[in-house]
Short mmCIF file of C-alpha atoms and ligand atoms in Angstrom, two decimals:
data_model
loop_
_atom_site.label_atom_id
_atom_site.label_comp_id
_atom_site.label_asym_id
_atom_site.label_seq_id
_atom_site.Cartn_x
_atom_site.Cartn_y
_atom_site.Cartn_z
CA MET A 1 -0.12 -0.08 -0.02
CA ALA A 2 1.39 3.49 -0.83
CA HIS A 3 -1.10 6.59 -0.69
CA GLN A 4 -0.78 10.46 0.22
CA ARG A 5 3.01 9.61 0.16
CA ALA A 6 5.05 11.37 -2.77
CA GLY A 7 4.92 15.30 -2.90
CA GLN A 8 4.27 15.65 0.64
CA HIS A 9 7.80 16.07 1.23
CA ARG A 10 10.05 16.96 -1.61
CA ASP A 11 13.61 17.26 -0.42
CA SER A 12 14.67 13.61 -0.61
CA GLN A 13 17.34 11.83 -1.65
CA LEU A 14 16.35 11.04 -5.07
CA ASP A 15 16.99 14.76 -6.00
CA VAL A 16 20.75 14.11 -5.53
CA GLN A 17 23.44 12.04 -7.42
CA LEU A 18 22.38 10.71 -10.78
CA PRO A 19 24.88 9.07 -12.91
CA ASP A 20 25.86 11.33 -15.71
CA TYR A 21 24.28 9.45 -18.48
CA ALA A 22 20.95 9.66 -16.28
CA ARG A 23 21.30 13.37 -15.98
CA GLU A 24 22.09 14.08 -19.46
CA LEU A 25 19.17 11.75 -20.56
CA LEU A 26 17.01 13.69 -18.56
CA GLU A 27 18.08 16.97 -19.41
CA ARG A 28 17.33 16.44 -23.15
CA SER A 29 13.98 14.43 -22.72
CA THR A 30 10.40 15.04 -21.95
CA LEU A 31 8.98 12.23 -19.70
CA ILE A 32 5.76 11.10 -20.95
CA ILE A 33 4.28 9.26 -17.95
CA VAL A 34 1.14 7.15 -18.73
CA SER A 35 -1.19 5.34 -16.13
CA ASN A 36 -4.51 4.80 -15.53
CA ARG A 37 -4.56 6.59 -12.55
CA GLY A 38 -3.12 10.07 -12.25
CA PRO A 39 -0.92 12.06 -9.58
CA VAL A 40 -4.04 13.56 -8.34
CA GLU A 41 -7.88 13.54 -8.32
CA PHE A 42 -9.93 16.70 -8.44
CA HIS A 43 -13.13 16.80 -6.03
CA GLN A 44 -15.72 19.52 -5.29
CA THR A 45 -16.97 20.25 -2.25
CA ASN A 46 -20.40 21.40 -1.34
CA ASP A 47 -19.76 24.85 -1.57
CA GLY A 48 -18.27 24.30 -4.97
CA GLU A 49 -14.59 24.72 -4.04
CA ILE A 50 -12.42 22.42 -6.11
CA THR A 51 -10.10 20.49 -3.89
CA THR A 52 -7.00 18.17 -5.11
CA LYS A 53 -6.30 14.66 -3.41
CA ARG A 54 -3.21 12.68 -4.24
CA GLY A 55 -3.85 9.48 -6.22
CA THR A 56 -3.20 6.23 -4.14
CA GLY A 57 -0.97 3.39 -5.09
CA GLY A 58 2.60 2.37 -5.70
CA VAL A 59 2.52 3.56 -9.49
CA ILE A 60 1.90 7.29 -8.43
CA THR A 61 4.61 7.04 -5.64
CA ALA A 62 7.27 5.68 -7.91
CA MET A 63 6.35 7.80 -10.97
CA SER A 64 6.11 11.15 -9.07
CA ALA A 65 9.49 10.71 -7.92
CA ALA A 66 10.48 10.11 -11.31
CA ALA A 67 8.74 13.38 -12.57
CA ARG A 68 10.78 15.24 -10.22
CA PHE A 69 13.81 14.63 -12.17
CA ALA A 70 12.72 16.01 -15.49
CA ASP A 71 10.13 17.64 -17.76
CA ALA A 72 7.47 15.31 -17.31
CA VAL A 73 3.93 15.40 -18.61
CA TRP A 74 1.36 13.06 -17.04
CA VAL A 75 -1.33 11.31 -19.38
CA ALA A 76 -4.01 9.66 -16.99
CA CYS A 77 -7.65 8.97 -17.15
CA ALA A 78 -10.28 11.42 -15.78
CA MET A 79 -11.34 9.33 -12.91
CA THR A 80 -13.68 11.42 -10.84
CA ALA A 81 -16.82 13.58 -11.84
CA THR A 82 -14.99 16.74 -11.10
CA ASP A 83 -11.87 15.51 -13.32
CA ARG A 84 -14.24 15.29 -16.17
CA VAL A 85 -15.89 18.68 -15.66
CA ILE A 86 -12.17 20.04 -15.66
CA ALA A 87 -11.32 18.19 -18.85
CA GLU A 88 -14.56 19.23 -20.45
CA LYS A 89 -14.02 22.89 -19.62
CA MET A 90 -10.19 22.36 -20.73
CA ARG A 91 -11.26 20.95 -24.19
CA GLN A 92 -13.81 23.94 -24.62
CA ARG A 93 -10.69 26.14 -23.92
CA ARG A 94 -8.45 24.13 -26.30
CA GLU A 95 -6.28 23.56 -23.53
CA ALA A 96 -4.43 20.16 -23.45
CA LEU A 97 -2.30 20.63 -20.34
CA LEU A 98 -3.12 21.07 -16.43
CA THR A 99 -0.70 22.32 -13.89
CA ILE A 100 -0.93 20.75 -10.57
CA PRO A 101 -0.76 22.75 -7.77
CA ASP A 102 1.38 20.61 -5.13
CA LEU A 103 3.33 19.35 -8.13
CA PRO A 104 5.15 21.98 -9.78
CA GLY A 105 7.06 21.06 -12.66
CA PHE A 106 4.88 18.76 -14.09
CA ARG A 107 1.75 18.50 -16.22
CA LEU A 108 -1.39 16.38 -16.62
CA ARG A 109 -3.36 15.40 -19.82
CA PHE A 110 -6.58 13.66 -19.48
CA VAL A 111 -8.01 10.88 -21.20
CA VAL A 112 -11.67 11.16 -21.18
CA PRO A 113 -13.57 7.85 -22.06
CA ASP A 114 -17.24 7.81 -21.60
CA THR A 115 -18.40 6.32 -18.49
CA GLU A 116 -19.62 2.83 -20.02
CA ALA A 117 -16.26 2.56 -21.92
CA TYR A 118 -14.53 3.43 -18.67
CA HIS A 119 -16.50 0.99 -16.80
CA GLY A 120 -16.05 -1.90 -19.14
CA TYR A 121 -11.97 -1.16 -19.27
CA TYR A 122 -11.77 -0.49 -15.50
CA ASN A 123 -14.25 -2.45 -13.66
CA ARG A 124 -14.50 -5.65 -16.01
CA ILE A 125 -11.38 -6.15 -17.87
CA ALA A 126 -8.48 -4.62 -15.75
CA ASN A 127 -10.15 -5.43 -12.38
CA PRO A 128 -11.07 -8.10 -11.88
CA LEU A 129 -10.32 -10.11 -15.12
CA LEU A 130 -6.40 -9.37 -15.66
CA TRP A 131 -5.91 -8.55 -11.94
CA PHE A 132 -7.36 -11.71 -10.93
CA LEU A 133 -5.67 -13.76 -13.49
CA GLN A 134 -2.32 -12.33 -12.95
CA HIS A 135 -2.60 -12.86 -9.05
CA TYR A 136 -3.92 -16.51 -9.77
CA LEU A 137 -7.18 -15.53 -8.15
CA TRP A 138 -9.77 -17.19 -10.14
CA ASP A 139 -11.59 -20.30 -8.57
CA THR A 140 -11.39 -21.82 -12.16
CA PRO A 141 -14.05 -24.26 -11.95
CA ARG A 142 -16.67 -21.46 -11.54
CA ALA A 143 -14.81 -18.13 -13.08
CA PRO A 144 -13.96 -16.37 -14.97
CA ASP A 145 -16.89 -16.66 -17.59
CA ILE A 146 -15.94 -15.20 -20.70
CA ASP A 147 -19.23 -14.24 -22.03
CA HIS A 148 -20.88 -11.94 -24.53
CA GLU A 149 -20.80 -8.92 -22.21
CA THR A 150 -17.00 -9.47 -21.16
CA TRP A 151 -16.40 -9.50 -25.11
CA GLN A 152 -18.23 -6.18 -25.34
CA ALA A 153 -16.09 -4.85 -22.32
CA TRP A 154 -12.83 -6.00 -24.07
CA HIS A 155 -13.63 -4.22 -27.48
CA GLU A 156 -15.87 -1.08 -26.25
CA GLY A 157 -13.89 -1.03 -22.89
CA TYR A 158 -10.23 -2.35 -22.61
CA VAL A 159 -9.40 -1.84 -26.61
CA ALA A 160 -11.15 1.62 -26.96
CA VAL A 161 -9.71 3.25 -23.78
CA ASN A 162 -6.44 1.81 -24.47
CA ARG A 163 -6.76 3.47 -28.05
CA LEU A 164 -7.89 6.84 -26.50
CA PHE A 165 -4.60 6.48 -24.47
CA ALA A 166 -2.54 6.02 -27.50
CA GLU A 167 -3.88 9.13 -29.14
CA GLU A 168 -3.44 11.42 -26.05
CA VAL A 169 0.09 9.93 -25.81
CA VAL A 170 0.91 10.51 -29.62
CA ALA A 171 -0.65 14.14 -29.03
CA ALA A 172 1.57 15.03 -25.64
CA ALA A 173 4.65 13.55 -28.15
CA ALA A 174 4.06 16.03 -30.74
CA ALA A 175 3.68 18.86 -28.24
CA ALA A 176 7.05 17.88 -26.17
CA PRO A 177 9.50 20.48 -25.89
CA ARG A 178 12.01 17.65 -25.91
CA GLU A 179 12.75 14.49 -26.88
CA PRO A 180 9.69 12.41 -25.83
CA ILE A 181 10.44 8.85 -23.38
CA VAL A 182 7.29 7.05 -23.04
CA LEU A 183 6.82 5.53 -19.76
CA LEU A 184 3.56 3.26 -19.70
CA GLN A 185 2.64 1.62 -16.51
CA ASP A 186 0.76 -1.39 -15.75
CA TYR A 187 -1.92 -3.73 -16.69
CA HIS A 188 -4.95 -1.22 -17.89
CA LEU A 189 -2.66 -0.35 -20.79
CA TYR A 190 -0.92 -3.74 -22.45
CA LEU A 191 -2.55 -2.51 -25.83
CA THR A 192 -1.67 1.16 -25.62
CA PRO A 193 1.75 0.37 -27.23
CA THR A 194 0.40 -1.19 -30.19
CA PHE A 195 -1.67 1.84 -30.97
CA ILE A 196 0.94 4.25 -30.47
CA ARG A 197 3.33 2.42 -32.85
CA GLU A 198 0.71 2.77 -35.51
CA LEU A 199 0.66 6.52 -35.38
CA ARG A 200 4.40 6.91 -34.32
CA PRO A 201 6.82 4.07 -35.09
CA ASP A 202 9.81 6.18 -33.73
CA LEU A 203 8.88 6.68 -30.32
CA LEU A 204 11.01 5.12 -27.24
CA LEU A 205 8.28 3.26 -25.21
CA HIS A 206 8.99 1.62 -21.82
CA HIS A 207 6.27 -0.39 -20.14
CA PHE A 208 6.79 -1.44 -16.66
CA VAL A 209 4.45 -3.91 -15.18
CA HIS A 210 3.78 -3.75 -11.41
CA ILE A 211 2.07 -6.85 -10.74
CA PRO A 212 3.12 -10.60 -11.10
CA TRP A 213 3.15 -12.30 -14.71
CA PRO A 214 1.70 -15.74 -14.28
CA ASP A 215 2.88 -19.02 -16.05
CA GLN A 216 1.61 -19.33 -19.59
CA ASP A 217 -0.71 -22.30 -18.69
CA TYR A 218 -2.72 -20.14 -16.58
CA TRP A 219 -3.01 -17.35 -19.29
CA ARG A 220 -5.00 -20.20 -21.15
CA LEU A 221 -8.03 -18.99 -19.01
CA LEU A 222 -7.91 -15.86 -21.52
CA PRO A 223 -9.19 -16.59 -24.99
CA LEU A 224 -6.29 -16.69 -27.64
CA PRO A 225 -7.09 -13.27 -29.64
CA MET A 226 -6.96 -11.45 -25.90
CA ARG A 227 -3.84 -12.98 -24.69
CA ARG A 228 -2.03 -12.57 -28.14
CA ALA A 229 -3.32 -8.83 -28.39
CA ILE A 230 -1.55 -8.46 -24.75
CA CYS A 231 1.72 -10.23 -25.95
CA GLU A 232 1.70 -8.27 -29.00
CA GLY A 233 0.88 -4.95 -26.98
CA LEU A 234 3.65 -5.17 -24.77
CA LEU A 235 6.02 -6.34 -27.56
CA ALA A 236 5.57 -2.95 -29.35
CA ASN A 237 7.71 -1.59 -26.48
CA ASP A 238 11.23 -1.04 -26.69
CA ILE A 239 11.76 -2.36 -23.12
CA VAL A 240 9.37 -4.09 -21.10
CA GLY A 241 10.22 -4.36 -17.18
CA PHE A 242 9.11 -6.81 -14.45
CA GLN A 243 9.62 -6.82 -10.78
CA THR A 244 11.33 -10.16 -10.74
CA PRO A 245 13.39 -12.39 -12.85
CA ARG A 246 10.70 -14.97 -12.46
CA HIS A 247 8.07 -13.01 -13.70
CA ALA A 248 10.24 -11.89 -16.77
CA ARG A 249 10.93 -15.54 -17.40
CA SER A 250 7.05 -16.26 -17.48
CA PHE A 251 6.52 -13.29 -20.05
CA LEU A 252 9.16 -14.86 -22.69
CA ASN A 253 7.40 -18.00 -22.17
CA THR A 254 3.99 -16.81 -22.62
CA VAL A 255 5.29 -15.11 -25.93
CA ASP A 256 6.73 -18.05 -27.17
CA ALA A 257 3.61 -20.06 -26.37
CA ASN A 258 1.22 -17.59 -27.92
CA LEU A 259 3.22 -15.94 -30.86
CA PRO A 260 4.73 -18.67 -32.87
CA GLU A 261 6.28 -15.92 -35.16
CA ALA A 262 8.17 -14.45 -32.23
CA GLU A 263 11.89 -15.36 -31.65
CA VAL A 264 12.46 -15.57 -28.16
CA ASP A 265 16.16 -15.05 -27.07
CA TYR A 266 15.94 -16.28 -23.38
CA ARG A 267 19.72 -15.73 -22.45
CA ARG A 268 19.61 -12.03 -23.79
CA ARG A 269 16.18 -11.60 -22.48
CA GLU A 270 15.12 -10.19 -25.95
CA VAL A 271 12.01 -10.88 -28.15
CA THR A 272 11.94 -9.95 -32.09
CA TYR A 273 8.56 -9.89 -33.50
CA ARG A 274 7.66 -8.70 -36.85
CA GLY A 275 10.96 -6.80 -37.34
CA HIS A 276 11.01 -5.00 -33.81
CA THR A 277 13.11 -6.15 -30.83
CA THR A 278 11.94 -5.72 -27.28
CA ARG A 279 14.12 -6.04 -24.31
CA VAL A 280 12.74 -7.60 -21.19
CA ARG A 281 14.38 -6.31 -18.08
CA VAL A 282 13.81 -6.93 -14.18
CA TYR A 283 13.52 -3.65 -12.14
CA PRO A 284 12.21 -4.51 -8.37
CA ILE A 285 10.31 -1.30 -7.33
CA SER A 286 11.20 -0.04 -3.73
CA ILE A 287 10.74 2.92 -1.71
CA ASP A 288 12.24 6.31 -1.32
CA PRO A 289 13.62 5.80 2.42
CA GLU A 290 13.86 9.85 2.75
CA LEU A 291 10.46 10.52 2.07
CA VAL A 292 9.04 7.54 3.84
CA ARG A 293 10.82 8.29 7.18
CA ALA A 294 9.59 12.18 6.64
CA VAL A 295 6.04 11.20 6.60
CA ALA A 296 6.68 8.62 9.35
CA GLU A 297 7.98 11.72 11.43
CA SER A 298 5.25 13.87 10.60
CA GLU A 299 3.06 15.96 12.89
CA ASP A 300 0.12 13.93 11.66
CA ALA A 301 1.94 10.69 11.95
CA CYS A 302 3.19 11.63 15.84
CA ARG A 303 -0.66 12.35 16.66
CA HIS A 304 -1.34 9.05 15.19
CA ARG A 305 1.15 7.29 17.01
CA GLU A 306 0.08 8.83 20.53
CA HIS A 307 -3.36 7.52 19.86
CA LEU A 308 -2.22 4.14 18.56
CA GLU A 309 -0.57 3.47 22.09
CA ALA A 310 -3.60 2.65 23.63
CA PHE A 311 -4.06 -0.22 21.11
CA ARG A 312 -0.73 -2.08 21.90
CA ASN A 313 -0.15 -4.63 24.10
CA GLU A 314 2.54 -6.76 25.49
CA TYR A 315 2.76 -8.25 21.92
CA THR A 316 1.59 -6.40 18.69
CA ILE A 317 0.96 -7.84 15.18
CA ILE A 318 0.37 -5.53 12.41
CA ARG A 319 -0.77 -5.78 8.98
CA VAL A 320 -1.09 -3.00 6.45
CA ASP A 321 -3.02 -3.58 3.24
CA ARG A 322 -5.47 -2.66 0.56
CA ALA A 323 -8.37 -4.77 1.36
CA GLU A 324 -8.06 -6.98 -1.87
CA PRO A 325 -8.21 -10.46 -2.06
CA SER A 326 -4.79 -11.02 -3.30
CA LYS A 327 -3.51 -9.66 0.04
CA ASN A 328 -4.85 -12.95 1.63
CA VAL A 329 -6.39 -10.69 4.88
CA VAL A 330 -9.03 -13.50 5.89
CA ARG A 331 -6.35 -16.34 5.97
CA GLY A 332 -4.12 -13.79 8.02
CA PHE A 333 -6.81 -13.59 10.58
CA LEU A 334 -7.53 -17.36 10.52
CA ALA A 335 -3.84 -17.89 11.31
CA TYR A 336 -4.24 -15.64 14.20
CA ASP A 337 -7.13 -17.33 15.86
CA ARG A 338 -5.32 -20.42 15.36
CA LEU A 339 -2.25 -19.11 17.41
CA LEU A 340 -4.75 -18.04 20.33
CA GLU A 341 -6.01 -21.63 20.13
CA LYS A 342 -2.80 -23.52 20.22
CA HIS A 343 -1.29 -20.66 22.62
CA PRO A 344 -4.00 -19.86 25.23
CA GLU A 345 -1.37 -18.47 27.47
CA LEU A 346 -1.63 -15.21 24.72
CA ILE A 347 -5.14 -14.43 25.77
CA GLY A 348 -5.32 -10.75 26.76
CA ARG A 349 -1.48 -10.45 25.78
CA VAL A 350 -1.33 -9.75 22.09
CA ASN A 351 -3.30 -7.32 19.92
CA PHE A 352 -3.22 -7.82 16.27
CA LEU A 353 -4.00 -4.16 14.59
CA ALA A 354 -5.12 -4.34 10.72
CA PHE A 355 -4.79 -1.09 8.79
CA LEU A 356 -6.89 -1.67 5.65
CA VAL A 357 -7.61 0.60 2.79
CA PRO A 358 -10.87 -0.11 0.85
CA THR A 359 -10.33 -0.34 -2.76
CA ARG A 360 -12.14 -0.93 -6.24
CA MET A 361 -15.81 -0.51 -4.54
CA GLU A 362 -17.11 -0.87 -7.89
CA VAL A 363 -16.36 -4.64 -8.42
CA ALA A 364 -18.39 -7.22 -6.67
CA GLU A 365 -15.64 -9.55 -5.84
CA TYR A 366 -13.92 -6.43 -3.69
CA ILE A 367 -17.15 -5.59 -2.17
CA ASN A 368 -17.43 -9.51 -0.90
CA TYR A 369 -14.00 -9.85 0.17
CA LEU A 370 -14.22 -6.53 2.47
CA ASP A 371 -17.43 -8.16 3.95
CA GLU A 372 -15.61 -11.51 4.50
CA ILE A 373 -12.85 -9.70 6.45
CA ASN A 374 -15.56 -7.91 8.65
CA ALA A 375 -17.29 -11.18 9.29
CA VAL A 376 -13.82 -13.03 10.40
CA VAL A 377 -12.96 -10.29 12.67
CA GLY A 378 -16.38 -10.10 14.19
CA ARG A 379 -16.09 -13.68 14.95
CA ILE A 380 -12.85 -14.04 16.52
CA ASN A 381 -13.61 -10.82 18.63
CA ALA A 382 -16.75 -12.27 19.66
CA LYS A 383 -15.36 -15.50 20.40
CA TYR A 384 -12.56 -14.26 22.71
CA ALA A 385 -14.54 -11.63 24.29
CA ASN A 386 -15.95 -14.85 26.16
CA ALA A 387 -12.60 -15.92 26.59
CA ALA A 388 -11.36 -12.72 28.24
CA GLU A 389 -14.48 -12.30 30.30
CA ILE A 390 -13.71 -15.61 32.09
CA GLU A 391 -10.10 -14.58 32.84
CA GLY A 392 -11.75 -11.29 34.19
CA ILE A 393 -10.00 -9.08 31.62
CA HIS A 394 -11.18 -6.49 28.80
CA TRP A 395 -9.48 -7.53 25.55
CA GLU A 396 -10.29 -7.21 22.00
CA PRO A 397 -7.63 -9.42 20.05
CA VAL A 398 -8.35 -7.73 16.70
CA HIS A 399 -8.71 -3.99 15.95
CA LEU A 400 -9.69 -2.93 12.19
CA PHE A 401 -8.46 0.30 11.06
CA VAL A 402 -10.48 0.82 7.83
CA GLY A 403 -9.46 3.95 5.45
CA ASP A 404 -6.71 5.59 3.28
CA ASP A 405 -4.53 7.03 6.08
CA TYR A 406 -0.89 6.75 5.01
CA PRO A 407 0.68 8.86 8.04
CA ARG A 408 -1.30 6.18 10.45
CA ALA A 409 -0.05 3.18 8.74
CA LEU A 410 3.47 4.47 9.02
CA ALA A 411 3.19 5.53 12.84
CA ALA A 412 1.93 1.72 13.63
CA MET A 413 4.99 0.38 11.56
CA LYS A 414 7.33 1.52 14.38
CA PHE A 415 6.17 -0.34 17.00
CA TYR A 416 5.06 -3.85 15.70
CA ASP A 417 6.52 -7.03 17.16
CA VAL A 418 5.62 -9.15 14.08
CA LEU A 419 4.29 -7.73 10.63
CA LEU A 420 2.08 -10.03 8.71
CA VAL A 421 2.52 -9.78 4.98
CA ASN A 422 0.94 -13.09 3.73
CA ALA A 423 -0.38 -11.84 0.12
CA ILE A 424 -1.07 -14.83 -2.00
CA PHE A 425 0.56 -12.96 -5.04
CA ASP A 426 1.92 -9.47 -5.11
CA GLY A 427 4.02 -7.88 -7.74
CA MET A 428 6.59 -6.50 -4.99
CA ASN A 429 4.84 -5.56 -1.69
CA LEU A 430 6.10 -2.21 -0.55
CA VAL A 431 4.61 -2.45 3.29
CA ALA A 432 7.44 -5.16 3.88
CA LYS A 433 10.02 -2.48 2.83
CA GLU A 434 8.54 0.38 4.94
CA GLY A 435 7.86 -2.06 7.78
CA ALA A 436 11.69 -3.09 7.51
CA LEU A 437 12.80 0.54 7.50
CA LEU A 438 10.81 2.25 10.11
CA ASN A 439 10.07 -0.49 12.80
CA GLU A 440 11.93 0.19 16.25
CA ARG A 441 11.47 -2.70 18.09
CA ASN A 442 13.37 -5.27 15.97
CA GLY A 443 10.30 -6.49 14.92
CA VAL A 444 10.11 -9.73 12.65
CA LEU A 445 8.71 -9.76 9.21
CA ILE A 446 6.32 -12.80 8.12
CA LEU A 447 6.45 -12.89 4.24
CA SER A 448 4.87 -14.95 1.78
CA GLU A 449 6.75 -16.70 -0.78
CA GLY A 450 4.09 -15.28 -3.23
CA ALA A 451 5.43 -11.79 -2.84
CA GLY A 452 7.92 -10.50 -5.37
CA ALA A 453 9.85 -8.93 -2.16
CA TYR A 454 10.19 -12.31 -1.09
CA GLN A 455 13.12 -12.66 -3.65
CA GLN A 456 14.90 -9.99 -1.91
CA LEU A 457 13.88 -10.12 1.81
CA GLY A 458 13.10 -13.68 2.16
CA GLN A 459 16.45 -14.62 3.52
CA TRP A 460 15.83 -12.51 6.80
CA ALA A 461 12.01 -12.85 7.07
CA LEU A 462 9.94 -16.02 8.40
CA THR A 463 8.75 -17.58 5.20
CA VAL A 464 4.68 -18.51 5.04
CA SER A 465 2.92 -20.33 2.26
CA PRO A 466 -0.35 -18.14 1.45
CA THR A 467 -2.58 -20.92 1.82
CA ASP A 468 -1.01 -22.52 5.08
CA ILE A 469 -2.84 -21.55 8.00
CA GLU A 470 -1.43 -23.72 10.32
CA GLY A 471 2.02 -22.65 8.90
CA THR A 472 1.27 -19.08 9.44
CA ALA A 473 0.12 -19.55 13.11
CA GLU A 474 3.37 -21.23 13.78
CA ALA A 475 5.29 -18.33 12.34
CA LEU A 476 3.40 -15.96 14.24
CA TRP A 477 4.21 -17.64 17.39
CA GLN A 478 8.18 -18.28 16.20
CA GLY A 479 8.02 -14.27 15.56
CA LEU A 480 6.66 -13.11 18.57
CA THR A 481 8.97 -15.45 20.58
CA MET A 482 12.27 -15.04 18.49
CA PRO A 483 14.97 -14.40 20.74
CA ALA A 484 16.49 -10.99 20.89
CA ALA A 485 19.65 -11.35 19.25
CA GLU A 486 18.32 -13.18 16.48
CA ARG A 487 15.38 -10.48 16.03
CA ALA A 488 18.03 -7.55 16.04
CA TRP A 489 20.11 -9.62 13.41
CA ARG A 490 17.53 -9.97 10.99
CA ALA A 491 16.08 -6.67 11.36
CA GLU A 492 19.29 -5.11 10.66
CA GLN A 493 19.80 -7.12 7.41
CA LEU A 494 16.53 -6.06 6.52
CA ARG A 495 16.79 -2.46 7.11
CA ARG A 496 20.13 -2.24 5.45
CA HIS A 497 18.82 -4.36 1.96
CA VAL A 498 16.19 -1.69 1.80
CA VAL A 499 18.11 1.36 2.03
CA GLU A 500 20.51 -0.03 -0.58
CA HIS A 501 18.06 -0.99 -2.93
CA ASP A 502 16.00 2.09 -2.75
CA LEU A 503 13.48 3.74 -5.38
CA ARG A 504 16.44 5.67 -6.88
CA ARG A 505 18.09 2.64 -7.86
CA TRP A 506 14.68 1.50 -9.52
CA LEU A 507 14.85 4.73 -11.61
CA VAL A 508 18.31 4.95 -12.36
CA ASP A 509 18.43 1.21 -13.68
CA GLN A 510 15.36 2.00 -16.12
CA LEU A 511 17.23 5.04 -17.11
CA HIS A 512 20.58 3.15 -17.68
CA ASP A 513 18.47 0.80 -20.04
CA ILE A 514 16.90 3.59 -22.01
CA ALA A 515 20.10 5.56 -22.32
CA ASP A 516 21.86 2.26 -23.38
CA LEU A 517 19.12 2.09 -26.13
CA TYR A 518 19.55 5.59 -27.29
CA ALA A 519 23.16 5.22 -27.41
CA GLU A 520 22.90 2.24 -29.69
CA ARG A 521 20.66 3.95 -31.92
CA THR A 522 22.03 7.58 -31.84
CA PRO A 523 25.62 6.84 -30.75
CA HIS A 524 26.73 10.54 -31.70
CA ARG A 525 24.34 11.92 -29.21
CA LEU A 526 24.38 10.69 -25.72
CA ILE A 527 26.77 9.18 -23.03
CA ALA A 528 26.96 5.84 -23.05
CA PRO A 529 26.23 4.16 -19.63
CA SER A 530 28.93 2.08 -18.67
O1 LIG B 601 0.62 -2.12 -9.70
C1 LIG B 601 -0.74 -2.09 -9.02
C2 LIG B 601 -1.38 -0.88 -8.95
O2 LIG B 601 -1.52 -0.18 -9.83
C3 LIG B 601 -0.37 -0.17 -7.57
O3 LIG B 601 -0.09 0.93 -7.94
C4 LIG B 601 -1.58 0.23 -6.66
O4 LIG B 601 -1.40 -0.39 -5.27
C5 LIG B 601 -2.76 -0.37 -7.10
O5 LIG B 601 -2.58 -1.34 -8.38
C6 LIG B 601 -3.68 0.80 -7.20
O6 LIG B 601 -5.04 0.24 -7.94
P1 LIG B 601 -6.05 1.17 -8.31
O7 LIG B 601 -5.55 2.51 -9.17
O8 LIG B 601 -6.93 0.36 -9.02
O9 LIG B 601 -6.57 1.64 -7.07
#
């Protein structure tokens, strides 16, 4: 989870020390950042005043940081009613670019699909169809059903909105004062590169996929025309980035299985398709430690910290997540319930604080999941309320904090004894990194094998298999009772790794590969990275 984060504190490490090739590249370029969600949403109060709210999510955090380095234009969907009103006024005034009050230096271009097209694109295809597929969430004997309505949402929603994005990117590139570099983000926009190429074959296109890329067999849940279009779309880029080597490898396998005409070079991680070569690379995303610390030290966070003191206990377990099926929140509570059953000596002595952000509330699967979370928490609290009464104490084993409050979540990360990250699958999981950075009690990280972060942090965490409730209960016990010296050593290794592999590194690695590509294409123009 990452929200309200970037831009609040702008004097961060990211502003210093770029390698020469990266600095030169940025000085010559206009970054065209393209994502479904933009850096801000506009809302209108009852008195007609227009307010801005920062967009939520890892994409926004990461790309807001990138935008600070360079001349940048952000192409994003008008998501709120007020976004649409503003976009319409801009259209009438023939203005394409909107400056953003609290993000000086970069500008926004809206893509404005009609509401039905947007619904098909976002609420039917991107979430849940692609999101569920890429996180292995489908209960396959029952879902997904690709019926007439799904196909309609594909053609009139996903394809149509991707085309609109491409048109806006091409317009942004034409108006760019410097050489454009197009940075596409995520699963909403898999087809956009195909449509951009039709209009501007010369543009440099870089696409980062923030979520897992599943095994090629699982992609067969999608009909062949859909998965071919997705592969072709990604291969219209010059570089495609993934979070982990495994995801990159799965992508190469998927291309191999679905586009027999493509030449896949596994050793060089390159694909040549219809005369165009795409490099497939790995860039594990991270956090900006300075920025995260600054929010965690903010007045707001300190106020929360004081308030949260009342919810701590001798042992405190926390989790911080979007309330989302891939995060596996319900099984986390079932494991906690099992821990209390196996270790009644913990009754009254341990609290589980869960900070959950509701998300995608237009999609039935998400609404149902939030209901399931509430139900399981209610059951556990009721069950142990009785047990506690017998012992003569007032104790609520689970405290649920629902809402989008990033400073509050960071405040809580400082004091956990155990942080539970048991996602079924996750592209990266930045909570694991934020916790490792901020915790002040040598807290233990319990980390799912399915999180991308596991490949970097797994060796210092307690490993859980996400479906293993019994194993997760055991890990919770081990985490709470681990000897102090071992806790301290693991916590130190985690912190060091996160600081050394920060968001700046994620950006610089991508700039390195882009500069490399430019240096090959136009060797006289740029310093080649070493
Ligand atoms: O990469 C996945 C992602 O785009 C993250 O940035 C973020 O956590 C989440 O999905 C945001 O989703 P949405 O924009 O649908 O709220």
